[in-house]
mmCIF file of C-alpha atoms and ligand atoms in Angstrom:
data_model
loop_
_atom_site.group_PDB
_atom_site.id
_atom_site.type_symbol
_atom_site.label_atom_id
_atom_site.label_comp_id
_atom_site.label_asym_id
_atom_site.label_seq_id
_atom_site.Cartn_x
_atom_site.Cartn_y
_atom_site.Cartn_z
ATOM 1 C CA MET A 1 -0.045 0.010 0.330
ATOM 2 C CA ARG A 2 1.355 3.310 -0.773
ATOM 3 C CA GLU A 3 1.870 6.310 1.449
ATOM 4 C CA PRO A 4 -0.023 8.078 2.889
ATOM 5 C CA PHE A 5 -2.579 5.599 2.795
ATOM 6 C CA ALA A 6 -0.827 2.992 5.046
ATOM 7 C CA SER A 7 -0.440 5.616 7.617
ATOM 8 C CA ILE A 8 -4.105 6.642 7.260
ATOM 9 C CA ARG A 9 -5.391 3.289 7.494
ATOM 10 C CA GLU A 10 -3.139 2.902 10.390
ATOM 11 C CA ALA A 11 -4.584 6.079 12.150
ATOM 12 C CA LEU A 12 -8.243 5.035 11.569
ATOM 13 C CA LEU A 13 -8.091 1.637 12.985
ATOM 14 C CA ASN A 14 -5.956 2.401 15.941
ATOM 15 C CA ALA A 15 -8.267 5.118 17.084
ATOM 16 C CA ARG A 16 -10.898 4.691 19.541
ATOM 17 C CA CYS A 17 -13.062 7.751 18.367
ATOM 18 C CA TRP A 18 -13.214 9.427 14.951
ATOM 19 C CA LEU A 19 -13.838 12.905 14.865
ATOM 20 C CA VAL A 20 -15.246 13.896 11.298
ATOM 21 C CA LEU A 21 -15.043 17.699 10.358
ATOM 22 C CA ALA A 22 -17.268 19.437 8.039
ATOM 23 C CA HIS A 23 -16.384 22.861 6.599
ATOM 24 C CA GLU A 24 -18.603 26.051 7.231
ATOM 25 C CA LYS A 25 -21.649 26.218 5.035
ATOM 26 C CA PRO A 26 -21.296 22.686 4.240
ATOM 27 C CA ASP A 27 -21.851 21.301 1.024
ATOM 28 C CA GLY A 28 -22.656 17.798 -0.592
ATOM 29 C CA ASP A 29 -19.079 16.866 -0.922
ATOM 30 C CA SER A 30 -18.336 17.685 2.763
ATOM 31 C CA LEU A 31 -21.547 15.926 3.989
ATOM 32 C CA GLY A 32 -21.727 12.945 1.687
ATOM 33 C CA CYS A 33 -18.225 11.892 2.407
ATOM 34 C CA GLY A 34 -19.015 12.433 6.217
ATOM 35 C CA SER A 35 -22.219 10.419 5.948
ATOM 36 C CA ALA A 36 -19.816 7.682 4.499
ATOM 37 C CA LEU A 37 -17.228 7.996 7.180
ATOM 38 C CA VAL A 38 -19.869 7.925 9.924
ATOM 39 C CA ARG A 39 -21.320 4.478 8.566
ATOM 40 C CA ARG A 40 -17.695 2.995 8.149
ATOM 41 C CA ALA A 41 -16.829 4.170 11.885
ATOM 42 C CA GLU A 42 -20.179 2.388 13.197
ATOM 43 C CA VAL A 43 -19.208 -0.967 11.457
ATOM 44 C CA LEU A 44 -15.748 -0.666 12.905
ATOM 45 C CA ASN A 45 -17.229 0.039 16.187
ATOM 46 C CA LYS A 46 -15.589 3.257 16.795
ATOM 47 C CA ASP A 47 -17.263 6.359 18.617
ATOM 48 C CA VAL A 48 -17.810 8.985 16.352
ATOM 49 C CA ILE A 49 -18.342 12.812 16.554
ATOM 50 C CA TRP A 50 -19.620 14.374 13.105
ATOM 51 C CA CYS A 51 -19.420 18.099 13.310
ATOM 52 C CA GLY A 52 -18.993 21.616 11.687
ATOM 53 C CA PRO A 53 -19.748 25.111 12.554
ATOM 54 C CA ASP A 54 -22.828 25.515 10.370
ATOM 55 C CA GLU A 55 -26.348 23.958 9.858
ATOM 56 C CA ILE A 56 -27.052 21.365 7.154
ATOM 57 C CA PRO A 57 -29.015 22.503 4.155
ATOM 58 C CA GLU A 58 -32.178 20.705 4.108
ATOM 59 C CA MET A 59 -31.718 19.057 0.812
ATOM 60 C CA TYR A 60 -28.953 16.710 2.337
ATOM 61 C CA ALA A 61 -31.358 15.439 5.113
ATOM 62 C CA PHE A 62 -31.677 12.008 3.319
ATOM 63 C CA LEU A 63 -28.057 11.116 3.728
ATOM 64 C CA TYR A 64 -27.266 8.203 6.155
ATOM 65 C CA GLY A 65 -26.520 9.183 9.762
ATOM 66 C CA ILE A 66 -27.452 12.820 9.078
ATOM 67 C CA GLU A 67 -29.063 12.932 12.795
ATOM 68 C CA ARG A 68 -25.781 12.611 14.284
ATOM 69 C CA TYR A 69 -24.157 15.509 12.939
ATOM 70 C CA GLU A 70 -23.721 18.476 15.346
ATOM 71 C CA VAL A 71 -23.502 22.005 14.879
ATOM 72 C CA LEU A 72 -20.380 23.079 16.847
ATOM 73 C CA GLU A 73 -18.499 26.223 17.174
ATOM 74 C CA SER A 74 -15.633 24.381 19.000
ATOM 75 C CA VAL A 75 -15.294 20.841 20.062
ATOM 76 C CA GLU A 76 -13.027 19.073 22.585
ATOM 77 C CA VAL A 77 -11.039 16.299 20.969
ATOM 78 C CA PRO A 78 -11.576 13.110 22.726
ATOM 79 C CA LYS A 79 -8.728 10.919 23.844
ATOM 80 C CA ASP A 80 -7.393 8.211 21.554
ATOM 81 C CA SER A 81 -9.080 9.929 18.698
ATOM 82 C CA VAL A 82 -8.341 10.734 14.956
ATOM 83 C CA VAL A 83 -9.538 13.885 13.286
ATOM 84 C CA VAL A 84 -10.607 13.389 9.690
ATOM 85 C CA ALA A 85 -10.901 16.714 7.952
ATOM 86 C CA ILE A 86 -12.926 16.714 4.869
ATOM 87 C CA ASP A 87 -12.837 19.037 2.126
ATOM 88 C CA ILE A 88 -11.353 21.708 4.428
ATOM 89 C CA ALA A 89 -8.391 23.884 2.801
ATOM 90 C CA SER A 90 -7.418 25.449 6.054
ATOM 91 C CA LEU A 91 -8.565 24.942 9.753
ATOM 92 C CA GLY A 92 -10.004 28.192 10.009
ATOM 93 C CA ARG A 93 -12.798 27.127 8.058
ATOM 94 C CA THR A 94 -14.281 24.494 10.409
ATOM 95 C CA THR A 95 -15.142 23.751 14.045
ATOM 96 C CA GLU A 96 -12.439 24.930 16.203
ATOM 97 C CA LEU A 97 -10.572 21.855 17.838
ATOM 98 C CA LEU A 98 -10.216 22.255 21.703
ATOM 99 C CA VAL A 99 -7.110 20.032 22.476
ATOM 100 C CA GLY A 100 -5.980 21.007 26.244
ATOM 101 C CA GLU A 101 -2.201 20.365 27.174
ATOM 102 C CA ASN A 102 -1.325 17.757 24.793
ATOM 103 C CA SER A 103 -1.924 19.670 21.486
ATOM 104 C CA GLU A 104 0.808 17.891 19.664
ATOM 105 C CA ASP A 105 -0.970 14.604 20.163
ATOM 106 C CA VAL A 106 -3.841 15.463 17.970
ATOM 107 C CA LEU A 107 -3.737 13.451 14.759
ATOM 108 C CA ILE A 108 -5.136 15.344 12.220
ATOM 109 C CA VAL A 109 -5.993 13.462 8.626
ATOM 110 C CA ASN A 110 -6.551 15.858 6.076
ATOM 111 C CA ILE A 111 -8.334 14.628 2.946
ATOM 112 C CA ASP A 112 -8.872 17.369 0.377
ATOM 113 C CA HIS A 113 -8.543 18.575 -3.124
ATOM 114 C CA HIS A 114 -8.446 22.305 -2.909
ATOM 115 C CA GLY A 115 -5.040 23.345 -4.392
ATOM 116 C CA ASP A 116 -4.450 25.981 -1.650
ATOM 117 C CA ASN A 117 -4.755 23.615 1.067
ATOM 118 C CA THR A 118 -2.555 24.621 3.863
ATOM 119 C CA CYS A 119 -1.327 20.875 4.791
ATOM 120 C CA TYR A 120 -2.057 21.255 8.282
ATOM 121 C CA GLY A 121 -2.699 17.684 9.020
ATOM 122 C CA ALA A 122 -0.358 14.947 10.594
ATOM 123 C CA ILE A 123 -1.244 13.126 7.436
ATOM 124 C CA ASN A 124 -2.110 14.950 4.186
ATOM 125 C CA LEU A 125 -3.915 13.528 1.378
ATOM 126 C CA VAL A 126 -4.400 16.261 -1.010
ATOM 127 C CA ARG A 127 -5.241 15.862 -4.558
ATOM 128 C CA GLU A 128 -6.279 18.743 -6.826
ATOM 129 C CA GLU A 129 -6.879 17.005 -9.935
ATOM 130 C CA ALA A 130 -9.764 14.927 -8.160
ATOM 131 C CA SER A 131 -13.257 16.128 -8.844
ATOM 132 C CA SER A 132 -14.283 15.953 -5.227
ATOM 133 C CA VAL A 133 -13.180 14.409 -1.921
ATOM 134 C CA ALA A 134 -15.231 11.659 -2.396
ATOM 135 C CA GLU A 135 -13.201 10.525 -5.453
ATOM 136 C CA ILE A 136 -10.224 10.443 -3.086
ATOM 137 C CA ILE A 137 -12.049 8.550 -0.394
ATOM 138 C CA TRP A 138 -12.908 5.859 -3.296
ATOM 139 C CA LEU A 139 -9.439 5.618 -3.961
ATOM 140 C CA MET A 140 -8.506 5.241 -0.197
ATOM 141 C CA TYR A 141 -11.041 2.632 0.179
ATOM 142 C CA ASN A 142 -9.521 0.761 -2.802
ATOM 143 C CA GLU A 143 -5.952 0.827 -1.549
ATOM 144 C CA PHE A 144 -7.141 -0.274 2.016
ATOM 145 C CA GLY A 145 -9.052 -3.236 0.340
ATOM 146 C CA TRP A 146 -12.359 -2.190 2.048
ATOM 147 C CA GLU A 147 -15.399 -2.862 0.233
ATOM 148 C CA VAL A 148 -18.074 0.119 0.080
ATOM 149 C CA PHE A 149 -21.312 -0.341 1.862
ATOM 150 C CA SER A 150 -24.477 0.656 0.253
ATOM 151 C CA GLU A 151 -25.049 3.708 2.549
ATOM 152 C CA GLU A 152 -21.484 4.838 1.827
ATOM 153 C CA ALA A 153 -22.185 4.597 -1.971
ATOM 154 C CA LEU A 154 -25.032 7.004 -1.479
ATOM 155 C CA GLY A 155 -22.892 9.379 0.419
ATOM 156 C CA LEU A 156 -19.914 9.136 -1.868
ATOM 157 C CA TYR A 157 -22.269 9.368 -4.956
ATOM 158 C CA VAL A 158 -23.929 12.539 -3.580
ATOM 159 C CA ALA A 159 -20.618 13.896 -2.837
ATOM 160 C CA LEU A 160 -19.089 13.558 -6.299
ATOM 161 C CA ALA A 161 -22.379 14.746 -8.172
ATOM 162 C CA THR A 162 -22.979 17.905 -6.337
ATOM 163 C CA ASP A 163 -19.045 18.943 -6.305
ATOM 164 C CA SER A 164 -18.964 18.107 -10.338
ATOM 165 C CA GLY A 165 -22.140 20.097 -10.846
ATOM 166 C CA HIS A 166 -23.814 17.073 -11.915
ATOM 167 C CA PHE A 167 -20.804 15.967 -14.244
ATOM 168 C CA ARG A 168 -20.485 19.151 -16.021
ATOM 169 C CA PHE A 169 -17.899 21.450 -14.242
ATOM 170 C CA SER A 170 -14.471 21.372 -15.668
ATOM 171 C CA ASN A 171 -13.180 19.191 -12.689
ATOM 172 C CA THR A 172 -15.336 16.303 -14.356
ATOM 173 C CA SER A 173 -12.925 13.625 -15.665
ATOM 174 C CA SER A 174 -13.399 9.896 -17.230
ATOM 175 C CA GLN A 175 -12.704 8.787 -13.510
ATOM 176 C CA THR A 176 -15.098 10.906 -12.171
ATOM 177 C CA HIS A 177 -17.742 8.775 -14.206
ATOM 178 C CA ALA A 178 -16.082 5.492 -13.741
ATOM 179 C CA VAL A 179 -16.286 6.006 -10.018
ATOM 180 C CA ALA A 180 -19.710 7.375 -10.268
ATOM 181 C CA ALA A 181 -20.787 3.938 -12.354
ATOM 182 C CA GLU A 182 -19.025 2.044 -9.562
ATOM 183 C CA LEU A 183 -20.898 3.537 -6.572
ATOM 184 C CA LEU A 184 -24.405 3.503 -8.482
ATOM 185 C CA ARG A 185 -23.841 -0.446 -9.159
ATOM 186 C CA ILE A 186 -22.450 -1.163 -5.347
ATOM 187 C CA GLY A 187 -25.369 0.900 -3.662
ATOM 188 C CA GLU A 188 -27.855 -0.254 -6.052
ATOM 189 C CA LEU A 189 -28.389 3.584 -6.341
ATOM 190 C CA ASP A 190 -31.214 5.459 -8.430
ATOM 191 C CA PRO A 191 -29.622 8.519 -10.092
ATOM 192 C CA GLN A 192 -32.894 10.075 -10.836
ATOM 193 C CA LYS A 193 -34.398 9.714 -7.518
ATOM 194 C CA ILE A 194 -31.252 11.266 -5.942
ATOM 195 C CA PHE A 195 -31.491 14.083 -8.523
ATOM 196 C CA THR A 196 -35.125 14.550 -7.356
ATOM 197 C CA GLN A 197 -33.924 14.559 -3.866
ATOM 198 C CA ILE A 198 -31.310 17.116 -4.132
ATOM 199 C CA TYR A 199 -32.476 19.304 -6.828
ATOM 200 C CA GLU A 200 -36.112 18.752 -7.094
ATOM 201 C CA ASN A 201 -37.245 19.242 -3.617
ATOM 202 C CA ARG A 202 -36.805 23.103 -3.351
ATOM 203 C CA PRO A 203 -38.981 25.138 -1.287
ATOM 204 C CA ILE A 204 -40.833 27.782 -3.014
ATOM 205 C CA ARG A 205 -38.881 30.463 -1.004
ATOM 206 C CA LYS A 206 -35.592 29.273 -2.809
ATOM 207 C CA MET A 207 -37.538 29.922 -6.241
ATOM 208 C CA ARG A 208 -38.759 33.312 -5.216
ATOM 209 C CA LEU A 209 -35.055 34.256 -3.877
ATOM 210 C CA TRP A 210 -33.477 33.083 -7.184
ATOM 211 C CA GLY A 211 -35.998 35.067 -9.208
ATOM 212 C CA LYS A 212 -35.194 38.060 -7.225
ATOM 213 C CA ALA A 213 -31.294 37.250 -7.733
ATOM 214 C CA PHE A 214 -31.934 36.974 -11.795
ATOM 215 C CA ILE A 215 -33.583 40.390 -11.588
ATOM 216 C CA LYS A 216 -31.059 42.044 -9.904
ATOM 217 C CA ALA A 217 -28.077 40.551 -11.555
ATOM 218 C CA GLU A 218 -25.909 43.213 -13.464
ATOM 219 C CA LEU A 219 -23.615 42.870 -16.283
ATOM 220 C CA HIS A 220 -20.401 44.818 -16.434
ATOM 221 C CA LEU A 221 -17.277 44.803 -18.418
ATOM 222 C CA SER A 222 -18.750 44.626 -21.998
ATOM 223 C CA GLY A 223 -21.141 41.726 -20.652
ATOM 224 C CA ARG A 224 -18.065 39.648 -19.458
ATOM 225 C CA LEU A 225 -18.904 39.894 -15.632
ATOM 226 C CA CYS A 226 -21.951 39.304 -14.121
ATOM 227 C CA VAL A 227 -22.527 40.385 -10.558
ATOM 228 C CA CYS A 228 -25.459 40.095 -8.156
ATOM 229 C CA CYS A 229 -25.833 41.424 -4.652
ATOM 230 C CA LEU A 230 -28.217 39.803 -1.996
ATOM 231 C CA THR A 231 -29.070 41.817 1.237
ATOM 232 C CA ASN A 232 -30.504 40.631 4.146
ATOM 233 C CA GLY A 233 -33.742 42.441 3.246
ATOM 234 C CA ASP A 234 -34.002 40.397 0.069
ATOM 235 C CA PHE A 235 -33.855 37.129 2.223
ATOM 236 C CA GLU A 236 -36.550 38.550 4.490
ATOM 237 C CA GLU A 237 -38.726 39.337 1.437
ATOM 238 C CA CYS A 238 -38.517 36.032 0.211
ATOM 239 C CA GLY A 239 -38.790 34.208 3.834
ATOM 240 C CA ALA A 240 -35.580 32.556 2.343
ATOM 241 C CA LYS A 241 -32.617 31.248 4.241
ATOM 242 C CA LYS A 242 -28.866 31.902 3.683
ATOM 243 C CA GLU A 243 -28.392 28.238 2.592
ATOM 244 C CA ASP A 244 -30.886 28.861 -0.410
ATOM 245 C CA THR A 245 -28.042 30.495 -2.426
ATOM 246 C CA GLU A 246 -26.200 27.107 -2.721
ATOM 247 C CA HIS A 247 -25.614 26.674 -6.599
ATOM 248 C CA LEU A 248 -27.113 29.944 -7.617
ATOM 249 C CA VAL A 249 -23.894 31.624 -8.514
ATOM 250 C CA ASN A 250 -23.318 28.916 -11.487
ATOM 251 C CA GLU A 251 -26.496 30.068 -13.166
ATOM 252 C CA PHE A 252 -24.891 33.584 -13.840
ATOM 253 C CA LEU A 253 -22.158 31.793 -15.445
ATOM 254 C CA SER A 254 -24.429 30.413 -17.954
ATOM 255 C CA ILE A 255 -25.169 33.813 -19.352
ATOM 256 C CA LYS A 256 -23.802 34.302 -22.828
ATOM 257 C CA ASP A 257 -20.340 35.879 -22.746
ATOM 258 C CA VAL A 258 -19.918 35.919 -18.968
ATOM 259 C CA MET A 259 -16.281 34.894 -17.809
ATOM 260 C CA THR A 260 -16.894 35.705 -14.298
ATOM 261 C CA ALA A 261 -20.050 35.510 -12.246
ATOM 262 C CA VAL A 262 -19.794 36.701 -8.473
ATOM 263 C CA LEU A 263 -22.618 36.373 -5.982
ATOM 264 C CA LEU A 264 -22.382 39.035 -3.028
ATOM 265 C CA VAL A 265 -24.331 38.002 0.019
ATOM 266 C CA GLU A 266 -24.866 40.314 3.120
ATOM 267 C CA ASP A 267 -23.603 38.411 6.201
ATOM 268 C CA GLU A 268 -22.777 39.346 10.015
ATOM 269 C CA ASN A 269 -19.418 40.533 9.208
ATOM 270 C CA GLY A 270 -19.926 42.220 5.777
ATOM 271 C CA THR A 271 -20.133 40.338 2.594
ATOM 272 C CA LYS A 272 -19.329 36.648 1.719
ATOM 273 C CA ALA A 273 -18.413 36.434 -2.200
ATOM 274 C CA SER A 274 -18.862 33.447 -4.479
ATOM 275 C CA ILE A 275 -16.729 33.304 -7.655
ATOM 276 C CA ARG A 276 -17.148 31.277 -10.508
ATOM 277 C CA THR A 277 -15.230 31.375 -13.771
ATOM 278 C CA ARG A 278 -14.656 30.249 -17.100
ATOM 279 C CA GLU A 279 -10.874 29.841 -18.687
ATOM 280 C CA PRO A 280 -8.752 31.677 -18.565
ATOM 281 C CA VAL A 281 -10.223 33.458 -15.719
ATOM 282 C CA ASP A 282 -8.477 32.311 -12.357
ATOM 283 C CA ALA A 283 -11.324 32.215 -9.632
ATOM 284 C CA ARG A 284 -8.939 31.795 -6.689
ATOM 285 C CA GLU A 285 -6.454 34.600 -7.785
ATOM 286 C CA ILE A 286 -9.541 36.860 -7.298
ATOM 287 C CA ALA A 287 -10.418 35.414 -3.962
ATOM 288 C CA ARG A 288 -7.136 35.793 -2.586
ATOM 289 C CA ILE A 289 -7.398 39.465 -3.004
ATOM 290 C CA TRP A 290 -9.440 39.418 0.001
ATOM 291 C CA SER A 291 -7.596 36.420 1.840
ATOM 292 C CA GLY A 292 -10.167 33.731 0.191
ATOM 293 C CA GLY A 293 -9.453 30.787 -1.885
ATOM 294 C CA GLY A 294 -10.883 27.705 -3.486
ATOM 295 C CA HIS A 295 -10.516 26.094 -6.861
ATOM 296 C CA VAL A 296 -9.502 27.451 -10.109
ATOM 297 C CA ARG A 297 -13.058 27.878 -11.402
ATOM 298 C CA ALA A 298 -14.808 28.167 -7.870
ATOM 299 C CA ALA A 299 -13.668 30.273 -5.213
ATOM 300 C CA GLY A 300 -14.719 32.320 -2.315
ATOM 301 C CA CYS A 301 -13.991 35.092 0.201
ATOM 302 C CA ARG A 302 -15.266 37.315 2.940
ATOM 303 C CA MET A 303 -15.212 40.888 2.347
ATOM 304 C CA GLU A 304 -15.295 43.296 5.630
ATOM 305 C CA VAL A 305 -17.546 45.912 3.751
ATOM 306 C CA PRO A 306 -21.392 46.159 3.019
ATOM 307 C CA VAL A 307 -22.410 44.402 -0.052
ATOM 308 C CA GLU A 308 -22.653 47.754 -2.342
ATOM 309 C CA GLU A 309 -19.320 48.693 -1.435
ATOM 310 C CA ALA A 310 -17.923 45.032 -2.032
ATOM 311 C CA LYS A 311 -19.547 45.267 -5.441
ATOM 312 C CA GLU A 312 -17.571 48.375 -6.331
ATOM 313 C CA LEU A 313 -14.271 46.531 -5.089
ATOM 314 C CA ILE A 314 -15.110 43.826 -7.341
ATOM 315 C CA LEU A 315 -15.829 45.835 -10.424
ATOM 316 C CA LYS A 316 -12.560 47.503 -9.845
ATOM 317 C CA GLU A 317 -10.236 44.630 -9.310
ATOM 318 C CA ILE A 318 -12.016 42.331 -11.795
ATOM 319 C CA GLY A 319 -11.758 45.156 -14.226
ATOM 320 C CA ALA A 320 -7.908 45.535 -13.639
ATOM 321 C CA ILE A 321 -7.448 41.958 -14.054
ATOM 322 C CA TYR A 322 -9.396 41.916 -17.441
ATOM 323 C CA ALA A 323 -7.728 44.864 -18.626
ATOM 324 C CA GLU A 324 -4.257 43.668 -17.846
ATOM 325 C CA ARG A 325 -4.701 40.233 -19.416
ATOM 326 C CA GLY A 326 -6.676 41.638 -22.381
ATOM 327 C CA TYR A 327 -9.909 39.809 -21.738
ATOM 328 C CA LEU A 328 -12.024 42.469 -22.752
ATOM 329 C CA ILE A 329 -10.696 42.362 -26.684
ATOM 330 C CA LYS A 330 -12.511 40.014 -28.562
HETATM 331 MN MN1 MN B 1 -14.930 19.468 -2.569
#
């Protein structure tokens, strides 16, 4: 077995308790993989804590073991446990780990596919070419010689499907499809049913919010940039929740000629920006201006200014990048 798989296997089998971490605003990848690991921990008779700093979007409520998920700002790491961080580029993006005196004893296994992962774990399994963490966990199980249970297949398939935009984003490869095919077979899963559970199960408030967002969207930079601002007032008017924006930003990238789509949402400390780009625009380069990060085609950051001000900053910075790189010339 190749490194670091051997050391991860050892860490998982030796621990008494698995502490499975999801990132803030948990998505399908984080939750689907977490669900799979919770199932595995149960089968191996391990104690398990599954947590993250934010609530789970309702559309993932059908995942195995979801009732075990806890929303925690911080968590005490039990003795003899292994921390498994999933899809988390840096530790600041998840529940704070309280470790007491022997902080060096905390064993963190970091499994991720963000190119800007800070490799904070004792063991780091970071594969940027993978469409999702699910694809990496699939590989890991194969290396371990672990057969996948049907509940795990469901979690991993949901993770793979949502992180690849249902197999349409640039991170989708033949490997992504190959793994999906295996998961469907092993779990005897119905892809149509899963699609319905995730995407055709929307509350009307979400549609109203998306409608509002479509009306408020603006085109700039000769139609190559789409920006949309959503304030707390917009959410109140629609009776919507913050989780209702998941997947919304991708819609703006479907507009003809748009190379960058930015969704700006008001939050407690200012504005949360979600950025999606087409080749050759680098979403991570933009997010980094405000200390954010992510992937080349999908990134995000927090901006400590109100949404309207954030929009002006976005226009200025992306305008400068477009001008410098000649993205405005046809
Ligand atoms: Mn992911």
